[in-house]
mmCIF file of C-alpha atoms in Angstrom:
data_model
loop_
_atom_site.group_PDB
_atom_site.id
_atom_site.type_symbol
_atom_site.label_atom_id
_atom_site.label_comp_id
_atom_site.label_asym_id
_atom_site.label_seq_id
_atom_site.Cartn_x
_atom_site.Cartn_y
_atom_site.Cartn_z
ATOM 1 C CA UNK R 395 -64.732 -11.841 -48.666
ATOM 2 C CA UNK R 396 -67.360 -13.373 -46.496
ATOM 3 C CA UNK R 397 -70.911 -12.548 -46.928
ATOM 4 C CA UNK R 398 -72.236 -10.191 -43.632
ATOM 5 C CA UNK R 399 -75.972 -11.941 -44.923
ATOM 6 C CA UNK R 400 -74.973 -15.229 -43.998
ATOM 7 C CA UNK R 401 -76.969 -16.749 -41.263
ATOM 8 C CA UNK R 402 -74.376 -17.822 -38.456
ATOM 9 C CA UNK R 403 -74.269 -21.183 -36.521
ATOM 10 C CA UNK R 404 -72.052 -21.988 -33.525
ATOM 11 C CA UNK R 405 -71.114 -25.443 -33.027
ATOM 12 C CA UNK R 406 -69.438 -26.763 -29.407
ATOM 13 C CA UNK R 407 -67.985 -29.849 -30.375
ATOM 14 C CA UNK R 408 -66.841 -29.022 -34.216
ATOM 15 C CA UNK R 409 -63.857 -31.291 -34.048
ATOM 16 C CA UNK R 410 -65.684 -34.859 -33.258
ATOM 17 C CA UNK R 411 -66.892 -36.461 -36.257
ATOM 18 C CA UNK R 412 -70.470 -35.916 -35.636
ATOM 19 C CA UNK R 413 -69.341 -31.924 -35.059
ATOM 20 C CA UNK R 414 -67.435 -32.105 -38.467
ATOM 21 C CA UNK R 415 -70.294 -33.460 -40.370
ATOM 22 C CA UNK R 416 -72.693 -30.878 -38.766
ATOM 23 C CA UNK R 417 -70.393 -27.957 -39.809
ATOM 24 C CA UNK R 418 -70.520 -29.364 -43.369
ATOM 25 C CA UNK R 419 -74.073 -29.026 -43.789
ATOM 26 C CA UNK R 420 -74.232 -25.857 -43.158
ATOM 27 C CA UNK R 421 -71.746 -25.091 -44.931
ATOM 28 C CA UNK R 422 -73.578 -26.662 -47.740
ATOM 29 C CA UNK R 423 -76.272 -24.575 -47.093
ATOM 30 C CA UNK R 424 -74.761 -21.352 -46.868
ATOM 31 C CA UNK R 425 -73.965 -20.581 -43.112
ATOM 32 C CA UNK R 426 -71.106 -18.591 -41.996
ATOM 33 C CA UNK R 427 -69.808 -21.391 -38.945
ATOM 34 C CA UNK R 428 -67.794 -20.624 -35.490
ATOM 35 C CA UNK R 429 -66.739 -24.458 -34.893
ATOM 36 C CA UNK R 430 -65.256 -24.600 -31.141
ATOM 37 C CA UNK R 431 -62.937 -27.573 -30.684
ATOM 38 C CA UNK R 432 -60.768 -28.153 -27.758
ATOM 39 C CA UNK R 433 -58.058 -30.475 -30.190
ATOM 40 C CA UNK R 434 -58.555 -29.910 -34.021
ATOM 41 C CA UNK R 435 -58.750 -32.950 -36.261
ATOM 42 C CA UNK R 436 -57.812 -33.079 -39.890
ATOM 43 C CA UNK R 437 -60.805 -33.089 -41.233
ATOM 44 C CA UNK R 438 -61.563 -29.452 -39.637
ATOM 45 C CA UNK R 439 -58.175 -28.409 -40.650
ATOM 46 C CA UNK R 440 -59.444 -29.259 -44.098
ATOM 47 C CA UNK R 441 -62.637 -27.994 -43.870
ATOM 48 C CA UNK R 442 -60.996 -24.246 -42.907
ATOM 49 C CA UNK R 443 -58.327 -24.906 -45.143
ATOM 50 C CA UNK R 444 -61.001 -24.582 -48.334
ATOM 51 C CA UNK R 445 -64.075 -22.846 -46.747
ATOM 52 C CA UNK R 446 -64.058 -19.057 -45.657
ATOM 53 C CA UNK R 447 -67.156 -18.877 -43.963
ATOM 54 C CA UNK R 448 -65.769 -21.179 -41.435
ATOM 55 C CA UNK R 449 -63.998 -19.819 -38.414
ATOM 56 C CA UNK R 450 -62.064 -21.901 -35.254
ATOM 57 C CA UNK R 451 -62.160 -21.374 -31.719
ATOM 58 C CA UNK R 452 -60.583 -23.003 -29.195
ATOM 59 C CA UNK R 453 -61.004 -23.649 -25.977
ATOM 60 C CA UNK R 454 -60.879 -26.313 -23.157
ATOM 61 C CA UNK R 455 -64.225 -26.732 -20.588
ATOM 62 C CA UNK R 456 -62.187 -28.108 -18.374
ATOM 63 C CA UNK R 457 -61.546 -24.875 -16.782
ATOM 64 C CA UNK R 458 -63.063 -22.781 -14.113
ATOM 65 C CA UNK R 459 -66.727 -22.028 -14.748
ATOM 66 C CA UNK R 460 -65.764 -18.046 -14.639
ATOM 67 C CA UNK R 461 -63.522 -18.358 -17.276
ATOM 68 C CA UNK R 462 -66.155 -20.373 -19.029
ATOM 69 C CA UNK R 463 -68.786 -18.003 -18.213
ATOM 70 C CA UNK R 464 -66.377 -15.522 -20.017
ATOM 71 C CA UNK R 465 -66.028 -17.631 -22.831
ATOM 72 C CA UNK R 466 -69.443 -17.606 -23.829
ATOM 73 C CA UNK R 467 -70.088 -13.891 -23.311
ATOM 74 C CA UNK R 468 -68.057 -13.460 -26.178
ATOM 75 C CA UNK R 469 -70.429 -10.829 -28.693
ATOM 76 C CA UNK R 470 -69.818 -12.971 -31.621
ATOM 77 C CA UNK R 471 -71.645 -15.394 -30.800
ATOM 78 C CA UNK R 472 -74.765 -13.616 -29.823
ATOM 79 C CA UNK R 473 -76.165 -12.746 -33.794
ATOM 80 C CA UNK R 474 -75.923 -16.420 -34.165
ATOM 81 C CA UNK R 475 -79.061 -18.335 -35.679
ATOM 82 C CA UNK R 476 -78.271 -21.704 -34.444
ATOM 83 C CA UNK R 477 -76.830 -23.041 -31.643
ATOM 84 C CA UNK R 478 -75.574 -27.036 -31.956
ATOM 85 C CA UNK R 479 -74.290 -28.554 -28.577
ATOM 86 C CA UNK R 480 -71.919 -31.542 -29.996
ATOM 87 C CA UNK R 481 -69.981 -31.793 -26.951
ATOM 88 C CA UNK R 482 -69.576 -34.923 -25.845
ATOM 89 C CA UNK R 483 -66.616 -35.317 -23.168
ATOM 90 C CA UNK R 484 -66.452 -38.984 -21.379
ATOM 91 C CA UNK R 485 -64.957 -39.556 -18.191
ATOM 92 C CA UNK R 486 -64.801 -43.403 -17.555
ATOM 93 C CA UNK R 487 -65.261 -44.558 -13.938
ATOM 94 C CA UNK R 488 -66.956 -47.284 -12.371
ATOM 95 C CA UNK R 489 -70.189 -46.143 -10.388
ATOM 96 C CA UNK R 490 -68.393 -47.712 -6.893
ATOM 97 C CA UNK R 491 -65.357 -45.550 -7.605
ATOM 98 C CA UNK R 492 -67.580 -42.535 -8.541
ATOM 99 C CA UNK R 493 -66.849 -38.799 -7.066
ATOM 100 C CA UNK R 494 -68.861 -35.895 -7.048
ATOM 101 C CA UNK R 495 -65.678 -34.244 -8.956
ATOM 102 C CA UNK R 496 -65.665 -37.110 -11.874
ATOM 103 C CA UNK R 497 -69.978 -35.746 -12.589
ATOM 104 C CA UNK R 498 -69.062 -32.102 -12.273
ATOM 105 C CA UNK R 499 -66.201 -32.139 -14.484
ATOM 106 C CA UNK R 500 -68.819 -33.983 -17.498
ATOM 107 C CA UNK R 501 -71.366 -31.630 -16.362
ATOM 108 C CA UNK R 502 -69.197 -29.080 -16.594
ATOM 109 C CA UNK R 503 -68.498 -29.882 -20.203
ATOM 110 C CA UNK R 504 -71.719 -31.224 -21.495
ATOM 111 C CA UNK R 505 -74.033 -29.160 -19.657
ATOM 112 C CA UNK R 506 -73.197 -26.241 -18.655
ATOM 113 C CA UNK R 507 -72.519 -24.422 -22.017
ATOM 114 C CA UNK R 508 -76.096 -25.020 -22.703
ATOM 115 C CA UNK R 509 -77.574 -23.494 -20.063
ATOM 116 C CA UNK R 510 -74.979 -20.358 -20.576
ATOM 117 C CA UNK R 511 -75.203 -19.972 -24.158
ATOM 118 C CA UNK R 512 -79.381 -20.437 -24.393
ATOM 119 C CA UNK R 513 -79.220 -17.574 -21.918
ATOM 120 C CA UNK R 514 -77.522 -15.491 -23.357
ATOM 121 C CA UNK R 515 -78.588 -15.817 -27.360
ATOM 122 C CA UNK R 516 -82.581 -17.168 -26.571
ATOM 123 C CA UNK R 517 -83.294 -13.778 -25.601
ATOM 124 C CA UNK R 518 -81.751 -12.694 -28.949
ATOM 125 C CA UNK R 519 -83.223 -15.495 -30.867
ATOM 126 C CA UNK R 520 -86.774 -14.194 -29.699
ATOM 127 C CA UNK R 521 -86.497 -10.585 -30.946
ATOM 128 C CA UNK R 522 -85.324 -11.945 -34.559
ATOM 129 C CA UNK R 523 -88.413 -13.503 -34.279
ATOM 130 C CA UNK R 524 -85.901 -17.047 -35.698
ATOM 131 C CA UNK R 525 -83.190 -19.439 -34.112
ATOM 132 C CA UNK R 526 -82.701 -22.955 -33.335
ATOM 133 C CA UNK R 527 -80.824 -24.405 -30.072
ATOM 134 C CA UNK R 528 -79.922 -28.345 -30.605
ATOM 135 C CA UNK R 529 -78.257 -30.277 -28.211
ATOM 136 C CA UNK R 530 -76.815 -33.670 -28.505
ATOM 137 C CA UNK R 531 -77.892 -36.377 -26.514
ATOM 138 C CA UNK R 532 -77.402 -40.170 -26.196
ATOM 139 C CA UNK R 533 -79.657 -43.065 -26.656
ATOM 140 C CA UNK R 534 -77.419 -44.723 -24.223
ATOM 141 C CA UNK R 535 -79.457 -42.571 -21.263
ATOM 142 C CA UNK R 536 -82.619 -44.400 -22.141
ATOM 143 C CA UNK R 537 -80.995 -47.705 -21.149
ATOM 144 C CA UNK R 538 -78.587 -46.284 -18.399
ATOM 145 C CA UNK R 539 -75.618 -45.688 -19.992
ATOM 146 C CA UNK R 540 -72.678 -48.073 -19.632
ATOM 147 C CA UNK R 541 -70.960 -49.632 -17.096
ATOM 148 C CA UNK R 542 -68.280 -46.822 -16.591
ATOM 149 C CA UNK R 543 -70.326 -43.821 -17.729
ATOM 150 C CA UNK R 544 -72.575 -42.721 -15.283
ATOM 151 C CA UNK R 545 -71.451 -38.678 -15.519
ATOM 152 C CA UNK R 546 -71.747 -38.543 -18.903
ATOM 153 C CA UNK R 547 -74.918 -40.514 -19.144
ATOM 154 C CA UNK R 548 -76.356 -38.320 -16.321
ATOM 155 C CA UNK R 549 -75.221 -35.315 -18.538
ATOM 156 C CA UNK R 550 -76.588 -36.100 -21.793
ATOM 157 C CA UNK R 551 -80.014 -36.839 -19.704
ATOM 158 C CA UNK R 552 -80.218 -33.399 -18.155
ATOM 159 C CA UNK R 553 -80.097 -31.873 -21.314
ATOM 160 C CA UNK R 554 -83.542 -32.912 -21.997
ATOM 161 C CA UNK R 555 -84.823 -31.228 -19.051
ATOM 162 C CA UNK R 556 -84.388 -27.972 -20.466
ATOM 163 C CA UNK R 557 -86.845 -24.154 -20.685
ATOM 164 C CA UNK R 558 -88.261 -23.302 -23.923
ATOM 165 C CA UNK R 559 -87.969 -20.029 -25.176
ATOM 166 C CA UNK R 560 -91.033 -18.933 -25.979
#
């Protein structure tokens, strides 16, 4: 039976490696975990496999932004404690070759859950008085990016342009 005390993280991006290892500290540290993924890995698999206070959801970004909007509305997620942004989708196209529709669909993945999510659980964060928002970035944006990844560079650096709860 899971403990209703647990404090409760959401993490976008739970299958990557980096999302994995996240989800296993707090785990660790006694967290009940929503880890989204879009394709599993078998190291999640595992991790659910043994842990109860770990739960799956899937779902793809690359959808319309109503249906993502709807997504992230779900109630379950708004007692959460901590929010980790590990998404990290890469669409590889040379800057000459670039359309507006390769940076949306990056942004649309990388960004825009952010922005939705802070909305809606900052607001819930502040009357608990307690919560922490992370999102992943890139050291890559410092230097910008590589060659072929201009959208996701340009996403990863617009998450650091980003209101403070206060």
């Amino acid at each position: 039976m899971q403990n209703k005390n647990l404090k409760k993280v959401l993490v976008l991006g739970g299958s990557s490696d980096i999302g994995v290892s996240i989800i296993k500290i707090y785990l660790r540290n006694n967290y009940k975990v929503i880890a989204h993924y879009n394709k599993t890995n078998k190291n999640l698999k595992k991790l659910v496999k043994i842990n109860k206070n770990l739960k799956l959801i899937k779902f793809n970004f690359m959808t319309s932004l109503k249906k993502i909007e709807k997504f992230l509305d779900n109630k379950e997620f708004k007692d959460c404690s901590v929010f980790v942004n590990a998404l990290g989708h890469i669409k590889e196209v040379a800057f000459e070759k670039l359309k507006l529709s390769d940076i949306d669909d990056v942004i649309k993945v990388n960004f825009y859950p952010s922005v939705y999510f802070t909305k809606i659980i900052g607001p819930e964060m502040n009357k608990r008085k307690w919560g922490r928002i992370v999102n992943l970035g890139s050291i890559g944006v410092k230097f910008g990016g590589g060659e072929k990844n201009f959208p996701y560079s340009l996403s990863k650096f617009i998450l650091e342009f980003f209101p403070s709860y206060t």
